[in-house]
CSV table of C-alpha atoms and ligand atoms in Angstrom, one decimal:
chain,number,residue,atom,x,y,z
A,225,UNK,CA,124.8,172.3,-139.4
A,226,UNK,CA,123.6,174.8,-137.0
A,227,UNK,CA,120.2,175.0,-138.7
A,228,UNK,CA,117.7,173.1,-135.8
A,229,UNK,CA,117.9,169.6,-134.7
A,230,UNK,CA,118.0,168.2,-138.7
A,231,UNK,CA,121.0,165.8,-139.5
A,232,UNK,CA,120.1,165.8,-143.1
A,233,UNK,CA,123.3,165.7,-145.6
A,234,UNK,CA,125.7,165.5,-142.0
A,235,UNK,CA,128.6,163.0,-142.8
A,236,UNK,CA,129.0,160.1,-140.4
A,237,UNK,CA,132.6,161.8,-140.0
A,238,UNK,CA,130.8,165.0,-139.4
A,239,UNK,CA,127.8,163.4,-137.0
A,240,UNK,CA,130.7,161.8,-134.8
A,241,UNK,CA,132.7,165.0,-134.0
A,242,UNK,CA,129.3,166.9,-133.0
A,243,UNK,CA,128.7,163.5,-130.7
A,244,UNK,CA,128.6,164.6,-127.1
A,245,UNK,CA,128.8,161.1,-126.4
A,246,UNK,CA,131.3,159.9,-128.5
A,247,UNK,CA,134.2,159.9,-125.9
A,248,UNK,CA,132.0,156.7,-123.9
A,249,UNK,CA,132.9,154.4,-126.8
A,250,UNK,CA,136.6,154.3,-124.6
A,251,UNK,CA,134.9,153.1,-122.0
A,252,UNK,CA,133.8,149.5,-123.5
A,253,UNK,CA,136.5,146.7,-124.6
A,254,UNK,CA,134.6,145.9,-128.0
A,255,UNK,CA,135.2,143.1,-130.4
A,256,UNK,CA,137.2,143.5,-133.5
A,257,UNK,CA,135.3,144.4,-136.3
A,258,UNK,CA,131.7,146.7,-136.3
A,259,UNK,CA,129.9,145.7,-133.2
A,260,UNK,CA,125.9,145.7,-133.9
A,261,UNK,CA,124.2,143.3,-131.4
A,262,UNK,CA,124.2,144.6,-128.3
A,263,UNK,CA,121.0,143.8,-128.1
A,264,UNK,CA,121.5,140.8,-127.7
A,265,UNK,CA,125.0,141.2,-125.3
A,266,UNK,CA,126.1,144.7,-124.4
A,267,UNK,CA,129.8,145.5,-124.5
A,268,UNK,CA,132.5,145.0,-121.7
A,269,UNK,CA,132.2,148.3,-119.6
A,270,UNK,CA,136.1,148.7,-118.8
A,271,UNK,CA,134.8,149.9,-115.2
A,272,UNK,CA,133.3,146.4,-114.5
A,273,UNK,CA,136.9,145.0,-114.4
A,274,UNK,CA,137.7,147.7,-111.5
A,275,UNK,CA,134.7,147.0,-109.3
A,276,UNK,CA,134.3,143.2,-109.8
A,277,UNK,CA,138.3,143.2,-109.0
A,278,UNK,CA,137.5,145.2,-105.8
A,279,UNK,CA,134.9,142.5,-105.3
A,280,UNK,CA,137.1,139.4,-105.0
A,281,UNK,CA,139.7,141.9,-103.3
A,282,UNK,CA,137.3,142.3,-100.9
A,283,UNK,CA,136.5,138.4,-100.6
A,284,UNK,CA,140.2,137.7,-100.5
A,285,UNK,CA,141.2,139.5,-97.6
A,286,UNK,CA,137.7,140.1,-95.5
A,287,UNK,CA,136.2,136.6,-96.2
A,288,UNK,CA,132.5,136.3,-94.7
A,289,UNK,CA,132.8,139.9,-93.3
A,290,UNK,CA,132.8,141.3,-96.7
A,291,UNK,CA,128.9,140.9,-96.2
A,292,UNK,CA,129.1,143.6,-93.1
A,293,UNK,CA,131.7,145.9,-93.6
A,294,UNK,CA,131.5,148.9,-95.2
A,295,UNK,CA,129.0,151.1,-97.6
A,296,UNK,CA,130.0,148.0,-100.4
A,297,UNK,CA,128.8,145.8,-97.8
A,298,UNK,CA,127.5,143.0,-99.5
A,299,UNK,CA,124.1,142.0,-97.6
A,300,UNK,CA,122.9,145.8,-98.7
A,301,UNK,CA,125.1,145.8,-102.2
A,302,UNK,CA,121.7,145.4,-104.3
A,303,UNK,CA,120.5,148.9,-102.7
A,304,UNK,CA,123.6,150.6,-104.8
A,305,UNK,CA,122.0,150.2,-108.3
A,306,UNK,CA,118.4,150.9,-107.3
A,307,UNK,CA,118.4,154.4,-107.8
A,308,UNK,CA,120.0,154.2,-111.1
A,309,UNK,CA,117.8,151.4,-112.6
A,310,UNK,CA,114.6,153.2,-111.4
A,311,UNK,CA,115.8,156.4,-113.2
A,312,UNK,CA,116.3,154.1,-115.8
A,313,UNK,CA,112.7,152.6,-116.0
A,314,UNK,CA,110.8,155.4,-114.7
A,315,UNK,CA,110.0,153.8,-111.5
A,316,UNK,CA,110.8,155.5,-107.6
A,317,UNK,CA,113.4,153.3,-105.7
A,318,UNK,CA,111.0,151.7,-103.9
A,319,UNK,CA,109.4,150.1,-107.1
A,320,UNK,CA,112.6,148.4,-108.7
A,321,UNK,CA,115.1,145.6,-107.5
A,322,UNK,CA,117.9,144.2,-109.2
A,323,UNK,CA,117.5,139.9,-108.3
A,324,UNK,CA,117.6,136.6,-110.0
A,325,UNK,CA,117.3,136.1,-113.7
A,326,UNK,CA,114.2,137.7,-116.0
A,327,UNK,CA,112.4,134.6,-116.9
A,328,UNK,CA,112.6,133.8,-112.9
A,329,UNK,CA,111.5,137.1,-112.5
A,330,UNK,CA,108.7,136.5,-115.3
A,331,UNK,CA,107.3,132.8,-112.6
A,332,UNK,CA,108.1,135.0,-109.5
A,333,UNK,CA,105.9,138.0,-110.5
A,334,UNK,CA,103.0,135.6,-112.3
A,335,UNK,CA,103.0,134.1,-108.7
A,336,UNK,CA,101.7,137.6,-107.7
A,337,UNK,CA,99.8,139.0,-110.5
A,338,UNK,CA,98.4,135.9,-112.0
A,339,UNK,CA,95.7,135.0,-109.7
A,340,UNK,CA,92.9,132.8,-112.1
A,341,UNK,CA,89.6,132.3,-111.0
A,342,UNK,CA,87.2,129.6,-113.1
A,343,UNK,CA,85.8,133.2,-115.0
A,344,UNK,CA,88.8,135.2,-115.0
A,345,UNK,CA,91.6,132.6,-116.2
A,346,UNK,CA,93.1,134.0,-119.1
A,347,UNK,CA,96.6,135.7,-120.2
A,348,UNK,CA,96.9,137.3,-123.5
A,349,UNK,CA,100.6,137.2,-124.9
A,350,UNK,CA,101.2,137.7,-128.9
A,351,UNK,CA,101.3,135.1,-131.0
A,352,UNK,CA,105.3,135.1,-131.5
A,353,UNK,CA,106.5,135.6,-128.1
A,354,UNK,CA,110.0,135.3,-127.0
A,355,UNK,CA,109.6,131.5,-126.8
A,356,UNK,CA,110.9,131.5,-122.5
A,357,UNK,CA,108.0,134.1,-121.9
A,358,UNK,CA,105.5,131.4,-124.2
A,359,UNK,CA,106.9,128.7,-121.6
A,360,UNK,CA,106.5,130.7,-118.5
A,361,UNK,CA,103.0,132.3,-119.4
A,362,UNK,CA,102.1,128.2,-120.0
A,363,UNK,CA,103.2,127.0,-117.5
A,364,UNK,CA,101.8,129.1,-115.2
A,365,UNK,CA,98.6,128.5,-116.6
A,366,UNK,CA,99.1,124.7,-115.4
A,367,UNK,CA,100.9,125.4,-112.4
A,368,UNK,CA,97.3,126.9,-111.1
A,369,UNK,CA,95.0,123.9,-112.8
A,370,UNK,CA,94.0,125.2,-116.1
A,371,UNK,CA,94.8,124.2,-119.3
A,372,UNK,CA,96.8,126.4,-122.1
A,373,UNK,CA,94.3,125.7,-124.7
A,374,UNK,CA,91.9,127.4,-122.8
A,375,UNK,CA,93.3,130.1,-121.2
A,376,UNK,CA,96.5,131.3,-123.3
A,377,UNK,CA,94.9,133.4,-125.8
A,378,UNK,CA,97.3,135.2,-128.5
A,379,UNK,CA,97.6,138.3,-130.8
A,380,UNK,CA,99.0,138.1,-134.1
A,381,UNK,CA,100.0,140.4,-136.7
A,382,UNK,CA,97.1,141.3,-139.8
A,383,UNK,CA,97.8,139.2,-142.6
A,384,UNK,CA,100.6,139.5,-144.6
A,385,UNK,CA,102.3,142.2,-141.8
A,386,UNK,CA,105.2,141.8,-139.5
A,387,UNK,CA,104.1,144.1,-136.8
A,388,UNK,CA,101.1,144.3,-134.4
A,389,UNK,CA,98.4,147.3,-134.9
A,390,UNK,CA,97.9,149.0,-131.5
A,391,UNK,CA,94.0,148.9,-132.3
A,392,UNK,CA,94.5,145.1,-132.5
A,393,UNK,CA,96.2,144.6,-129.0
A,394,UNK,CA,93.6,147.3,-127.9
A,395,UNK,CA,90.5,145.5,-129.0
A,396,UNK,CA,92.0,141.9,-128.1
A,397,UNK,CA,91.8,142.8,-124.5
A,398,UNK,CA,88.4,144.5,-124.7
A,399,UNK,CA,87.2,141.1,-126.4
A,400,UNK,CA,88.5,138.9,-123.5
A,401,UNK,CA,86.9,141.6,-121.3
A,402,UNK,CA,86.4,139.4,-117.8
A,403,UNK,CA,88.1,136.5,-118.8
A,404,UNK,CA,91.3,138.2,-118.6
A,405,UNK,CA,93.4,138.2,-115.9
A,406,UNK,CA,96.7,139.2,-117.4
A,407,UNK,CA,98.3,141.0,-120.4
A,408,UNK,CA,101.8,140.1,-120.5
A,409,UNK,CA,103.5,141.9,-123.7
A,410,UNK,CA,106.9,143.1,-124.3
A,411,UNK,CA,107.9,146.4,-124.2
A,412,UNK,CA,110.1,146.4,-127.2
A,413,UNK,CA,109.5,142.9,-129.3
A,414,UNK,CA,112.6,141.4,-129.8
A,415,UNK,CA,112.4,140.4,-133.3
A,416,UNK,CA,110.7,143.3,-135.2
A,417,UNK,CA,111.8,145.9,-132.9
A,418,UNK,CA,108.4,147.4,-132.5
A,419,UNK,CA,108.0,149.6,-129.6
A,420,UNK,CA,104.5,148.7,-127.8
A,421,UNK,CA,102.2,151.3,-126.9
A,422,UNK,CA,102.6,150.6,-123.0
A,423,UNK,CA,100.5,153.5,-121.6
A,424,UNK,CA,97.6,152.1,-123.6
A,425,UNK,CA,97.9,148.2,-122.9
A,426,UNK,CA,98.0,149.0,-119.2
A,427,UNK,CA,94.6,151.2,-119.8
A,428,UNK,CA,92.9,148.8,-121.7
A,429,UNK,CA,93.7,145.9,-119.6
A,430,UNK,CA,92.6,147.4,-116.2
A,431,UNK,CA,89.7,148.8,-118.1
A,432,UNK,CA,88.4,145.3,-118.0
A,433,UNK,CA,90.0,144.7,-114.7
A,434,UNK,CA,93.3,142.5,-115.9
A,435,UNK,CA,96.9,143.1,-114.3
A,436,UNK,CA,99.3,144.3,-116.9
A,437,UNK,CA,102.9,143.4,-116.9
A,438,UNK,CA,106.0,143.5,-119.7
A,439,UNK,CA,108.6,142.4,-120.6
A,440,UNK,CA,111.3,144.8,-120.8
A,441,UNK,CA,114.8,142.8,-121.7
A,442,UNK,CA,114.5,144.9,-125.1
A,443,UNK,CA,113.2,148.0,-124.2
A,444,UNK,CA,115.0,148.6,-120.8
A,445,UNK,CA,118.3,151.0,-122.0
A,446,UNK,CA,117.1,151.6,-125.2
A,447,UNK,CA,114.3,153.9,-125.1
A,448,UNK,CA,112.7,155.6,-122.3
A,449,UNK,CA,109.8,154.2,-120.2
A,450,UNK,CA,107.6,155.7,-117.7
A,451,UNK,CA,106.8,152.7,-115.8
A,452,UNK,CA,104.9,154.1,-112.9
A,453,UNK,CA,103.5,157.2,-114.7
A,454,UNK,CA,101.7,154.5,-116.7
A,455,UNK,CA,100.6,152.7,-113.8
A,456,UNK,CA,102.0,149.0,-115.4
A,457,UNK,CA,101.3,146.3,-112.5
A,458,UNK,CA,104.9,144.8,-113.0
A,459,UNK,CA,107.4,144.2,-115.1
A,460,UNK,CA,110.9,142.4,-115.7
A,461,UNK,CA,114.0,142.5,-117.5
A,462,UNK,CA,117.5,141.2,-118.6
A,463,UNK,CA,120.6,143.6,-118.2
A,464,UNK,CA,122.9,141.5,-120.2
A,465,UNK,CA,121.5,143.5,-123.5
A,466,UNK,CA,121.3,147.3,-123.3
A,467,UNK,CA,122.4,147.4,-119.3
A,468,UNK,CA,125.9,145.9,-120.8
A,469,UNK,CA,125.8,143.6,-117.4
A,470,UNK,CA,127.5,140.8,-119.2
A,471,UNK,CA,126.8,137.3,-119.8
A,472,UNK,CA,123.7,136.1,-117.5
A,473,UNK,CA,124.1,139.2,-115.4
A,474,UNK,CA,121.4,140.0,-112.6
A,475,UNK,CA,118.1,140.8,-114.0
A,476,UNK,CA,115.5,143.4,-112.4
A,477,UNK,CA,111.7,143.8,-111.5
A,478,UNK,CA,109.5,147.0,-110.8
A,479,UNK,CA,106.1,146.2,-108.7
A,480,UNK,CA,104.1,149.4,-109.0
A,481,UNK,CA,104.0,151.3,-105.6
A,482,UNK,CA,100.3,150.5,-104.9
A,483,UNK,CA,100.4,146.9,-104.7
A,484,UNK,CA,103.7,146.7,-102.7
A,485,UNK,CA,102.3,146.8,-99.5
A,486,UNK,CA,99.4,144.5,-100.6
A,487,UNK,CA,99.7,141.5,-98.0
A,488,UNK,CA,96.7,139.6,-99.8
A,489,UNK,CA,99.2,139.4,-103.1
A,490,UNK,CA,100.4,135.4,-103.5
A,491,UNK,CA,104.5,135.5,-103.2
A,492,UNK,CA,107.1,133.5,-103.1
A,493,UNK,CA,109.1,134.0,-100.2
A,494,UNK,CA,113.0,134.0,-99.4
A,495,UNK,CA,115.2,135.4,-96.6
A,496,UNK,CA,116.5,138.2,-98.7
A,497,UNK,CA,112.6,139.8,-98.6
A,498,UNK,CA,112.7,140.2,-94.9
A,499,UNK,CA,113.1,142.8,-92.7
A,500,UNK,CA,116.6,143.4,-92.8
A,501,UNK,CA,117.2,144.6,-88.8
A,502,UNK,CA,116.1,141.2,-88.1
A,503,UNK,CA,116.8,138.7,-90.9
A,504,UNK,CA,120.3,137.2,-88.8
A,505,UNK,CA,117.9,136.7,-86.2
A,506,UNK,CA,116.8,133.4,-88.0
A,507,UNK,CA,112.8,134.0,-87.0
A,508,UNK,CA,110.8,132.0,-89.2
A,509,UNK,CA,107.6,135.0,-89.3
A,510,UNK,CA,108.3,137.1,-92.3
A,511,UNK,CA,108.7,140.7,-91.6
A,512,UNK,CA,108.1,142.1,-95.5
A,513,UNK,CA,110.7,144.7,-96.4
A,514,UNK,CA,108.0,147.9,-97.0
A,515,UNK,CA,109.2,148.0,-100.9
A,516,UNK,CA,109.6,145.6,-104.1
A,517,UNK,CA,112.7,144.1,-102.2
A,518,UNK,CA,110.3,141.9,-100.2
A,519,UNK,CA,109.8,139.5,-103.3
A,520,UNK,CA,113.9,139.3,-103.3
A,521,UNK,CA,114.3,135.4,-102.3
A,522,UNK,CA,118.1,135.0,-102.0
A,523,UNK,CA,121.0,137.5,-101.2
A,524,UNK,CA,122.3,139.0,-104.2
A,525,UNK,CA,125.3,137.5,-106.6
A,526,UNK,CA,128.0,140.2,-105.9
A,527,UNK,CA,130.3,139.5,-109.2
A,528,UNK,CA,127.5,140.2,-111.8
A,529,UNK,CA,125.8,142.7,-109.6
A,530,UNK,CA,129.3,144.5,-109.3
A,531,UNK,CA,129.4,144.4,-113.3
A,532,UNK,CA,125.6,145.8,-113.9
A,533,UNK,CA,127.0,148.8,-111.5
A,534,UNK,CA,130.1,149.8,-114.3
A,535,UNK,CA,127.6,150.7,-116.5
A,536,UNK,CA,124.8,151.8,-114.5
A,537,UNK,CA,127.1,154.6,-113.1
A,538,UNK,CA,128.7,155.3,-117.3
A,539,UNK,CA,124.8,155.4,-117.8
A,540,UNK,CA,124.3,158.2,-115.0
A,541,UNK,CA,127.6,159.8,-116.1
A,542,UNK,CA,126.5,159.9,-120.2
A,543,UNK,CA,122.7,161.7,-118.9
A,544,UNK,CA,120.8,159.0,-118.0
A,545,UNK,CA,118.5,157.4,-120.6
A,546,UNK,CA,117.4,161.3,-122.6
A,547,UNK,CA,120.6,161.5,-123.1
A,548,UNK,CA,120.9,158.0,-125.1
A,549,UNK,CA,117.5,158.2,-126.1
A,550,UNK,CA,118.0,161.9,-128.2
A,551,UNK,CA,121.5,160.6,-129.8
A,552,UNK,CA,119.6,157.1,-130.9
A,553,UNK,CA,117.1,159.3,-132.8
A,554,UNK,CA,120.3,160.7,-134.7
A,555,UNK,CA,121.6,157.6,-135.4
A,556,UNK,CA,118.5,156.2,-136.4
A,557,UNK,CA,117.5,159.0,-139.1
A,558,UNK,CA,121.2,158.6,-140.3
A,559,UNK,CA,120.6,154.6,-140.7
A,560,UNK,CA,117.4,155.7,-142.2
A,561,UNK,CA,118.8,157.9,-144.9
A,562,UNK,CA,122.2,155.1,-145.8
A,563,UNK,CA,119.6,152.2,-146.3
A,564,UNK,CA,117.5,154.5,-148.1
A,565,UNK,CA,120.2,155.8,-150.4
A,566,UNK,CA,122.1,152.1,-151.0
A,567,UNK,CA,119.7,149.8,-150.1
A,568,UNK,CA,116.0,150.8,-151.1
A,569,UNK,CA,114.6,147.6,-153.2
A,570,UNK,CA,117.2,144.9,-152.2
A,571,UNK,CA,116.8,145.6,-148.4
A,572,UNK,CA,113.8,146.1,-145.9
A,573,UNK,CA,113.9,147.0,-142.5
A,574,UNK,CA,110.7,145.9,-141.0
A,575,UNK,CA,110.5,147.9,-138.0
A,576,UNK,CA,107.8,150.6,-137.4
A,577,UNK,CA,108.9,153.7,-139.3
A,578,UNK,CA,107.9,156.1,-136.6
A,579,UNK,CA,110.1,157.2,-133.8
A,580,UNK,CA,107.8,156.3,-131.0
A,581,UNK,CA,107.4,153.1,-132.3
A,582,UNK,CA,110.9,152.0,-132.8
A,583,UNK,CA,114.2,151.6,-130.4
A,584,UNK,CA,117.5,151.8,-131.8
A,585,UNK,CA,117.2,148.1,-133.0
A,586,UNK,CA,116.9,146.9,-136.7
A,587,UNK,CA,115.3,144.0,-138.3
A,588,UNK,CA,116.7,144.2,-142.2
A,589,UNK,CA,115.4,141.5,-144.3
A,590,UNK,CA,116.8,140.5,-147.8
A,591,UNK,CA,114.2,140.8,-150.3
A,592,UNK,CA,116.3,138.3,-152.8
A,593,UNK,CA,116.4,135.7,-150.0
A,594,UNK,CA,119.7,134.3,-148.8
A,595,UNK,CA,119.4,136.4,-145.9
A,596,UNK,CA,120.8,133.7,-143.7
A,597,UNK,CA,124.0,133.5,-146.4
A,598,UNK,CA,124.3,137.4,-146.6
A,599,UNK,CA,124.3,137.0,-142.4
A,600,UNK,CA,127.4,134.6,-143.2
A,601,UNK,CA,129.1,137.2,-145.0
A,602,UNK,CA,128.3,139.8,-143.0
A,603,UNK,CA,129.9,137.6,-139.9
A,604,UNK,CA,133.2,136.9,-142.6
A,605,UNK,CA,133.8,140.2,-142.8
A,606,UNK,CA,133.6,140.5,-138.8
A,607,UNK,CA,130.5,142.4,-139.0
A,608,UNK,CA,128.5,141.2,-135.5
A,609,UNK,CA,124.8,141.3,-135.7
A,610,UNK,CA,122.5,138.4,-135.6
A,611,UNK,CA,120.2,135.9,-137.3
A,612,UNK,CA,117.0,135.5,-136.3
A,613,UNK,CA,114.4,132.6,-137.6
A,614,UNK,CA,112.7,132.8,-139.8
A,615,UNK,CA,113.7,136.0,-141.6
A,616,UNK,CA,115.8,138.7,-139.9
A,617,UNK,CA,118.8,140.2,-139.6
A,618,UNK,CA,119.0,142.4,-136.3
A,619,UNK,CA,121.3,145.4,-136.0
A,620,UNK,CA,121.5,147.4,-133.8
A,621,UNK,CA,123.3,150.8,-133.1
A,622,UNK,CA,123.7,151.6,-129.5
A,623,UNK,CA,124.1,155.0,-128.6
A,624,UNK,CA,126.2,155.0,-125.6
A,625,UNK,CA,129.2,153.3,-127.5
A,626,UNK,CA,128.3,152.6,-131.2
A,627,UNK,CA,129.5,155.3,-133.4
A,628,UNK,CA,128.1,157.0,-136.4
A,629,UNK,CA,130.9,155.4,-138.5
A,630,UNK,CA,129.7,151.8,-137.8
A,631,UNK,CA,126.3,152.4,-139.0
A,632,UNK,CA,128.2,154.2,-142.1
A,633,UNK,CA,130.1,150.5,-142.9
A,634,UNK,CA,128.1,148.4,-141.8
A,635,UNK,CA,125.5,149.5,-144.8
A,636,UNK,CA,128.4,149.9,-147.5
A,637,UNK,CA,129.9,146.3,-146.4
A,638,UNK,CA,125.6,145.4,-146.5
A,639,UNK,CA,125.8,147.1,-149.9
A,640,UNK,CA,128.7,144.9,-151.1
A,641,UNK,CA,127.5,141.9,-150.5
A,642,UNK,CA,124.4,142.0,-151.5
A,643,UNK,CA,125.2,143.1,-155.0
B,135,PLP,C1,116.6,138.0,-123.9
B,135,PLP,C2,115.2,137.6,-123.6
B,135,PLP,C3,114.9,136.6,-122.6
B,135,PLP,C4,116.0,135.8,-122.0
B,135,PLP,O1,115.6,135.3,-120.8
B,135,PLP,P1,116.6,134.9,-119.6
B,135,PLP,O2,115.8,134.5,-118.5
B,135,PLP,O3,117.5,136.1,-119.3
B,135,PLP,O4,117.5,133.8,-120.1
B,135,PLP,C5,113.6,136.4,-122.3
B,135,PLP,N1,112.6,137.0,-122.9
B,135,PLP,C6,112.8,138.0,-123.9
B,135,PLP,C7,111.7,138.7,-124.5
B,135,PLP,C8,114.1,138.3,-124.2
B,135,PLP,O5,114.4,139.2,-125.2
C-alpha cells in the first residue's frame, strides 16, 4: 500500500513486514501460545535478565558498597529511569519518581492532595472503580474523620451503557462544585478500556477548586499522556502492565511542578525524600529534595527497579511512546476490520469506537452468553487474555511486541469457538 496512512485490505502477513517495530518482539521471552494480556503482565524483556544479573553481580562481590560505587550506584539508581518515565507520561524529570507500589502511591499522594475541610470533604471516583482505588479513596475518607457515605460520591454509566459520557464526568463535578476536594479517575479504565478525557476532568475540577489526580496503571505505556501540559495535580501507576516491569515491579508518581515546592502540602515523610548530600548524616530535620523525590520514603528495591530499566531503555530505543502509540492505531483498525468481518452479531467489543477514546486494549463480550466458557476455550487453546466479572473478555494487542499475526488468530480461533 503506498496510498496514505490507510491499512485497509493489508494482510496481517503483509502489515507485519511493513512493521518498523516488528524486530522488538525478539526482545521479550513470551509464553507459548498468542500472548494478549499484557495488560494485565507485560512480557519478560530479555534485557531485564542482563541488568538484574549485573545487579546481584554487583551485590556479590561489592556487598554494602554497591550503594556507593559507581554511576549504577544504588542510593541514586532510581534517578536512571526518571528521564525515561517522564518522556513516557509527559511530565519533566523533576515531576516523576519511580517508588513503592501504585495503591501505596494512591494513600501516599491522598496524604497530599486530599486535604477535607467540614465544606469541602468530598472525592468523586466512578461507580466501578478498580476495587484497591474504591478501598484507598474510602479509607482515606475515614482516615481524616468523615464518613464514606457522605463524602465518596460516584459516577456511573447512563443506563443500559458500559461507558461513561465525558458530559457526565463533566457535570458531576460542576454539581459537587465546593464540596469537592478531589477527582480521582483513571486514565484508561481497566475494564472497558475507555480512554478518559484527562485535559477536561483536570479543568472541570479546579474550575470548582478540587485537586485532580488518576490513575494511570492502564493508560501509562499504552497511549500517550501529557501529564503536565494538562496541569493534573498527581497521579500514579503500576509498571508490571504496559512498562513490562514484571511481577509487583516498582510503581511511579508525577506531582505537578507547581506544588512540589509547596511546604504547606501534608506528606508522609521517609529518609529517601531528604536531601541527599546530607541524608548519611542521620539529622533528624528534613531537608526536602527540591523535586517529586522528596515524597520517596524508603531507598529503592534495586532487582525490580533494575527490571523496569530493560524496557524503559527498549521503550526509548523503539521511539518512545509515538512510536507505539502510531503502530497501536494500525493494529487497532486491523482488529477492527477481523471482528467486523468474522464476528459482527456474535461478538461485541464494548470499548469507545473512537481512537482518542480507546488504548490498544479490548473488552469483547459474547452476545450468546457463555463468555466465561468461550474464555475456557480460548485459554485451552493457549490463547492468553483474561476474564473479567461480570462480562468481559480483555485482549489486548501490545504494540511493542505483539504482532499483526496474533491479532489475525486470535479472532479466527475466537471465530471457531464460538460457532
Ligand atoms: C492493576 C491495577 C491496580 C493494582 O494495584 P497494585 O497496588 O499494583 O496492586 C490498582 N488499580 C488499578 C486501576 C489497576 O488497574
Amino acid at each position: 500500500m503506498s496510498d496514505g496512512p490507510t491499512i485497509a485490505g493489508m494482510t496481517a502477513a503483509e502489515l507485519d513486514a511493513a512493521d518498523p517495530l516488528a524486530a522488538f518482539r525478539d526482545e521479550f521471552e513470551i509464553p507459548d501460545g498468542i500472548y494478549l494480556v499484557g495488560n494485565s503482565l507485560g512480557a519478560l524483556p530479555k534485557l531485564a535478565r542482563e541488568y538484574v544479573n549485573t545487579e546481584l553481580d554487583r551485590w556479590a562481590t561489592l556487598g554494602v558498597e554497591g550503594h556507593f560505587t559507581g554511576r549504577l550506584g544504588w542510593k541514586d539508581y532510581h534517578e536512571l529511569v526518571a528521564d525515561q518515565l517522564a518522556a513516557i507520561v509527559g511530565g519533566h524529570r523533576d515531576e516523576v519518581v519511580a517508588m513503592n507500589a501504585l495503591t501505596v502511591n494512591l494513600h501516599v499522594l491522598m496524604v497530599s492532595f486530599y486535604r477535607p475541610t467540614p465544606q469541602r470533604h468530598k472525592i468523586l471516583i466512578e461507580a466501578h472503580a478498580f476495587p484497591s482505588d474504591h478501598f484507598a479513596a474510602e479509607s482515606q475518607i475515614r482516615q481524616r474523620g468523615f464518613d464514606p457515605a457522605d463524602s465518596l460520591i460516584t459516577i456511573e454509566p447512563r443506563a443500559g451503557e458500559e461507558t461513561l459520557v465525558a458530559e457526565d464526568i463533566l457535570a458531576a463535578i460542576a454539581e459537587h462544585g465546593d464540596e469537592l476536594a478531589l477527582v480521582m479517575l483513571p486514565g484508561v479504565h481497566y475494564y472497558t478500556g475507555q480512554v478518559m478525557p484527562m485535559a477536561d476532568i483536570v479543568a472541570a475540577g479546579h474550575a470548582v477548586g478540587a485537586q485532580v489526580g488518576f490513575d494511570l496503571a492502564h493508560a501509562v505505556g499504552n497511549i500517550e499522556l501529557a501529564l503536565h501540559d494538562w496541569d493534573v495535580d498527581f497521579a500514579a501507576w503500576c509498571s508490571y502492565k504496559y512498562l513490562n516491569s514484571g511481577p509487583g515491579g516498582v510503581a511511579g508518581a508525577f506531582v505537578h511542578q507547581r506544588h512540589i515546592n509547596d511546604q504547606s502540602l501534608p506528606k508522609f515523610l521517609g529518609w529517601w525524600g531528604t536531601n541527599p548530600a546530607t541524608r548519611f548524616e542521620m539529622a533528624t530535620e528534613f531537608d526536602p529534595i527540591p523535586t517529586v523525590d522528596s515524597w520517596q520514603l524508603s531507598n529503592a528495591p534495586i532487582l525490580p527497579m533494575a527490571a523496569l530499566r530493560a524496557s524503559l531503555d527498549i521503550i526509548e530505543r523503539a521511539g518512545g511512546m509515538p512510536a507505539l502509540r502510531a503502530k497501536s492505531e494500525k493494529q487497532i483498525e486491523f482488529f477492527d476490520r477481523r471482528l467486523e468481518e468474522t464476528l459482527a452479531g456474535r461478538v461485541e467489543n464494548i470499548t469507545p469506537r473512537a481512537l482518542h477514546e480507546r488504548g490498544c486494549q479490548y473488552a469483547l463480550q459474547v452476545l450468546a452468553g457463555e463468555g466465561k466458557h468461550v474464555f475456557e476455550a480460548l485459554e485451552e487453546a493457549r490463547v492468553l487474555c483474561d476474564w473479567r466479572e461480570p462480562d468481559v473478555i480483555r485482549a489486548a494487542p501490545v504494540p511493542l511486541y505483539n504482532s499483526f499475526a496474533d491479532i489475525d488468530r486470535f479472532v479466527d480461533i475466537l471465530d471457531g469457538i464460538v460457532a
